[in-house]
Amino acid sequence: MTVPPTPSSISAPVATANALQLHDARPFFEKALVYGVQHGLIDADRLAAINADAPKGMVQIARYFGSEFLRPELEKARDRMVNLISLYLLETTAGDLAKAAVSLRDNSFLSRSKGGSDMLKRLIAMPESSNFGMGGYADAETPLLAAWSLRSHADYRAELARRSHIAQAIAAAEWLAAQYDLDTEELETAGADAEAVIRTGLLMQALNPKAMAASEWPSAPVFEKLVTALRKKKAPLPTALRLPPGVPAELRDVLQVQCAPVLADLPKLLQSAAPLRTLLRPMGAFRARYFLLDDPLAEVDSFHRSLDVLEDDDEPPQPASKTWTKATGGNDDEHSLLTLFLCLAAGAPKKTLLTEKTAASLVRKIRKSGLQPELASDFIRSHAAAAFQQDYLALWSGFLQDAQATLTSDRDYQMHDALALLRRECHVVG
């Protein structure tokens, strides 16, 4: 296969009324080859060697991705090979044509193609998601390499930056988890997000820094117990977060990024009147930002202790009224109840399920007429079973604290944030 320099592809879009802008669309490999020939860096013998190696490279690439016996596969293999060489030269020379020409002169043609392939393999091996449960699979390498072998250097650099940030977040999460004897396999099994792990580690450092080395990673009941004790002590809010001692230098920046959101959440934990159980409910917005271990036995035990409020046999518990039963339709899950409470507070018909259309109408009504949260609170006190009234009031209070600003905001013109919140917290169907 001959690899002769081809004419530039030149387009001339109008930049101003009297000016033209030239665009050279040739692959960087071709530009470097032409530059090398024109400046005497690449002689006839080197060109001959390139022409001899190019067909071998095409066949190897076509065989790897499909078949070397089909012309379309060979033509695509040529494009892949030229792009792989261009990627490698751009990355290793920072786009310097003279350096790229010297690289072509001093090294074999196939080694430059392999260099580009190795770059992409390293990229594909990097984590694509910061969720520990979303690891890649070895059998996905070939189709991913096939796609990336035709992508631009700009695409490669953007993806490298994205994956490098993810890899750093994962490394920081693993380091923090290790301080509590929590290993990576447990994070993978739980499907933890690296950022949530980092925020939880920083939060624990802020709440109980002296116990870090001796403590285990918290479950929801353990975390609730710790924060309840700090609330009773009326512990002051820290004005800044200190990184844990011994953090490797290369992980400090990625940890520092998460300090601000953790600081913003501390008042909700230590100074809010909302019950912690409401704040820490599994499907809530706050809980989604942090990673707490599942401990079913501890959670069941905590739940039973919370029901020990009515032990007086002389005063049987008040059951739910017929009005409550009719309004809920027997749906007592958190999403259905929050939907009902929000409809009551907005003065809308009582529903435990919303369509996308009725959800949008509800948001518009709230922004036009406002919310009256006490209407829902009064309904709970008047009609809910006595044993559950405090839990329902706490659920409603916690929801309002997180959601009211978003639902009433006049900045969210197209209601994207408000509807996303309702899909997450309430019962909305498409």
mmCIF file of N, CA and C in Angstrom, residues 97-142:
data_model
loop_
_atom_site.group_PDB
_atom_site.id
_atom_site.type_symbol
_atom_site.label_atom_id
_atom_site.label_comp_id
_atom_site.label_asym_id
_atom_site.label_seq_id
_atom_site.Cartn_x
_atom_site.Cartn_y
_atom_site.Cartn_z
ATOM 1 N N LEU A 97 4.789 19.444 14.460
ATOM 2 C CA LEU A 97 5.009 18.689 13.231
ATOM 3 C C LEU A 97 6.449 18.207 13.090
ATOM 4 N N ALA A 98 7.418 19.030 13.467
ATOM 5 C CA ALA A 98 8.827 18.633 13.353
ATOM 6 C C ALA A 98 9.113 17.424 14.240
ATOM 7 N N LYS A 99 8.644 17.459 15.492
ATOM 8 C CA LYS A 99 8.857 16.329 16.396
ATOM 9 C C LYS A 99 8.131 15.078 15.896
ATOM 10 N N ALA A 100 6.933 15.278 15.339
ATOM 11 C CA ALA A 100 6.182 14.139 14.818
ATOM 12 C C ALA A 100 6.899 13.511 13.631
ATOM 13 N N ALA A 101 7.473 14.346 12.752
ATOM 14 C CA ALA A 101 8.215 13.826 11.604
ATOM 15 C C ALA A 101 9.445 13.048 12.058
ATOM 16 N N VAL A 102 10.133 13.538 13.072
ATOM 17 C CA VAL A 102 11.296 12.825 13.614
ATOM 18 C C VAL A 102 10.861 11.489 14.213
ATOM 19 N N SER A 103 9.700 11.465 14.872
ATOM 20 C CA SER A 103 9.187 10.222 15.446
ATOM 21 C C SER A 103 8.921 9.193 14.353
ATOM 22 N N LEU A 104 8.383 9.641 13.209
ATOM 23 C CA LEU A 104 8.156 8.733 12.083
ATOM 24 C C LEU A 104 9.472 8.261 11.462
ATOM 25 N N ARG A 105 10.465 9.121 11.492
ATOM 26 C CA ARG A 105 11.771 8.767 10.915
ATOM 27 C C ARG A 105 12.511 7.757 11.787
ATOM 28 N N ASP A 106 12.476 7.944 13.097
ATOM 29 C CA ASP A 106 13.314 7.157 13.998
ATOM 30 C C ASP A 106 12.646 5.889 14.520
ATOM 31 N N ASN A 107 11.375 5.696 14.245
ATOM 32 C CA ASN A 107 10.666 4.525 14.756
ATOM 33 C C ASN A 107 9.883 3.855 13.638
ATOM 34 N N SER A 108 9.596 2.578 13.828
ATOM 35 C CA SER A 108 8.870 1.862 12.783
ATOM 36 C C SER A 108 7.438 2.379 12.677
ATOM 37 N N PHE A 109 6.897 2.254 11.489
ATOM 38 C CA PHE A 109 5.539 2.698 11.205
ATOM 39 C C PHE A 109 4.539 1.959 12.101
ATOM 40 N N LEU A 110 4.708 0.635 12.240
ATOM 41 C CA LEU A 110 3.763 -0.164 13.015
ATOM 42 C C LEU A 110 3.843 0.153 14.507
ATOM 43 N N SER A 111 5.023 0.582 14.986
ATOM 44 C CA SER A 111 5.144 0.923 16.408
ATOM 45 C C SER A 111 4.328 2.156 16.751
ATOM 46 N N ARG A 112 4.207 3.094 15.793
ATOM 47 C CA ARG A 112 3.387 4.294 16.037
ATOM 48 C C ARG A 112 1.898 3.930 16.096
ATOM 49 N N SER A 113 1.495 2.971 15.241
ATOM 50 C CA SER A 113 0.109 2.513 15.275
ATOM 51 C C SER A 113 -0.177 1.788 16.587
ATOM 52 N N LYS A 114 0.760 0.923 17.005
ATOM 53 C CA LYS A 114 0.591 0.212 18.272
ATOM 54 C C LYS A 114 0.562 1.193 19.442
ATOM 55 N N GLY A 115 1.352 2.268 19.359
ATOM 56 C CA GLY A 115 1.340 3.269 20.421
ATOM 57 C C GLY A 115 -0.035 3.885 20.592
ATOM 58 N N GLY A 116 -0.714 4.189 19.472
ATOM 59 C CA GLY A 116 -2.071 4.727 19.550
ATOM 60 C C GLY A 116 -3.046 3.721 20.114
ATOM 61 N N SER A 117 -2.900 2.450 19.708
ATOM 62 C CA SER A 117 -3.772 1.396 20.229
ATOM 63 C C SER A 117 -3.579 1.222 21.728
ATOM 64 N N ASP A 118 -2.324 1.250 22.196
ATOM 65 C CA ASP A 118 -2.055 1.109 23.633
ATOM 66 C C ASP A 118 -2.638 2.271 24.426
ATOM 67 N N MET A 119 -2.594 3.480 23.869
ATOM 68 C CA MET A 119 -3.212 4.642 24.522
ATOM 69 C C MET A 119 -4.700 4.392 24.768
ATOM 70 N N LEU A 120 -5.379 3.891 23.720
ATOM 71 C CA LEU A 120 -6.823 3.685 23.838
ATOM 72 C C LEU A 120 -7.149 2.537 24.788
ATOM 73 N N LYS A 121 -6.310 1.500 24.793
ATOM 74 C CA LYS A 121 -6.554 0.388 25.721
ATOM 75 C C LYS A 121 -6.434 0.857 27.171
ATOM 76 N N ARG A 122 -5.447 1.729 27.415
ATOM 77 C CA ARG A 122 -5.317 2.264 28.784
ATOM 78 C C ARG A 122 -6.518 3.126 29.139
ATOM 79 N N LEU A 123 -7.008 3.890 28.173
ATOM 80 C CA LEU A 123 -8.189 4.731 28.412
ATOM 81 C C LEU A 123 -9.405 3.865 28.739
ATOM 82 N N ILE A 124 -9.627 2.811 27.936
ATOM 83 C CA ILE A 124 -10.794 1.951 28.118
ATOM 84 C C ILE A 124 -10.723 1.203 29.445
ATOM 85 N N ALA A 125 -9.496 0.909 29.897
ATOM 86 C CA ALA A 125 -9.334 0.195 31.172
ATOM 87 C C ALA A 125 -9.636 1.080 32.375
ATOM 88 N N MET A 126 -9.651 2.402 32.180
ATOM 89 C CA MET A 126 -9.951 3.305 33.284
ATOM 90 C C MET A 126 -11.443 3.238 33.623
ATOM 91 N N PRO A 127 -11.813 3.502 34.874
ATOM 92 C CA PRO A 127 -13.238 3.426 35.251
ATOM 93 C C PRO A 127 -14.073 4.444 34.499
ATOM 94 N N GLU A 128 -15.237 3.993 34.048
ATOM 95 C CA GLU A 128 -16.143 4.863 33.300
ATOM 96 C C GLU A 128 -17.182 5.511 34.206
ATOM 97 N N SER A 129 -17.399 4.899 35.375
ATOM 98 C CA SER A 129 -18.387 5.415 36.327
ATOM 99 C C SER A 129 -17.787 5.392 37.723
ATOM 100 N N SER A 130 -18.201 6.340 38.562
ATOM 101 C CA SER A 130 -17.710 6.366 39.941
ATOM 102 C C SER A 130 -18.518 5.454 40.854
ATOM 103 N N ASN A 131 -19.500 4.729 40.280
ATOM 104 C CA ASN A 131 -20.257 3.768 41.068
ATOM 105 C C ASN A 131 -19.473 2.463 41.125
ATOM 106 N N PHE A 132 -19.212 1.987 42.346
ATOM 107 C CA PHE A 132 -18.403 0.782 42.504
ATOM 108 C C PHE A 132 -19.078 -0.451 41.922
ATOM 109 N N GLY A 133 -20.390 -0.415 41.748
ATOM 110 C CA GLY A 133 -21.093 -1.569 41.199
ATOM 111 C C GLY A 133 -21.186 -1.568 39.696
ATOM 112 N N MET A 134 -20.553 -0.598 39.028
ATOM 113 C CA MET A 134 -20.659 -0.463 37.569
ATOM 114 C C MET A 134 -19.332 -0.739 36.884
ATOM 115 N N GLY A 135 -18.583 -1.728 37.369
ATOM 116 C CA GLY A 135 -17.299 -2.061 36.766
ATOM 117 C C GLY A 135 -17.475 -2.588 35.356
ATOM 118 N N GLY A 136 -16.432 -2.415 34.524
ATOM 119 C CA GLY A 136 -16.489 -2.866 33.142
ATOM 120 C C GLY A 136 -16.211 -4.364 33.026
ATOM 121 N N TYR A 137 -16.277 -4.861 31.803
ATOM 122 C CA TYR A 137 -16.038 -6.274 31.541
ATOM 123 C C TYR A 137 -14.998 -6.405 30.440
ATOM 124 N N ALA A 138 -14.137 -7.426 30.571
ATOM 125 C CA ALA A 138 -13.036 -7.594 29.635
ATOM 126 C C ALA A 138 -13.535 -7.789 28.210
ATOM 127 N N ASP A 139 -14.682 -8.470 28.041
ATOM 128 C CA ASP A 139 -15.158 -8.743 26.694
ATOM 129 C C ASP A 139 -15.715 -7.505 26.008
ATOM 130 N N ALA A 140 -15.759 -6.372 26.717
ATOM 131 C CA ALA A 140 -16.228 -5.131 26.097
ATOM 132 C C ALA A 140 -15.081 -4.355 25.467
ATOM 133 N N GLU A 141 -13.825 -4.806 25.644
ATOM 134 C CA GLU A 141 -12.690 -4.021 25.170
ATOM 135 C C GLU A 141 -12.679 -3.891 23.652
ATOM 136 N N THR A 142 -12.913 -5.003 22.933
ATOM 137 C CA THR A 142 -12.807 -4.968 21.468
ATOM 138 C C THR A 142 -13.812 -4.006 20.833
#
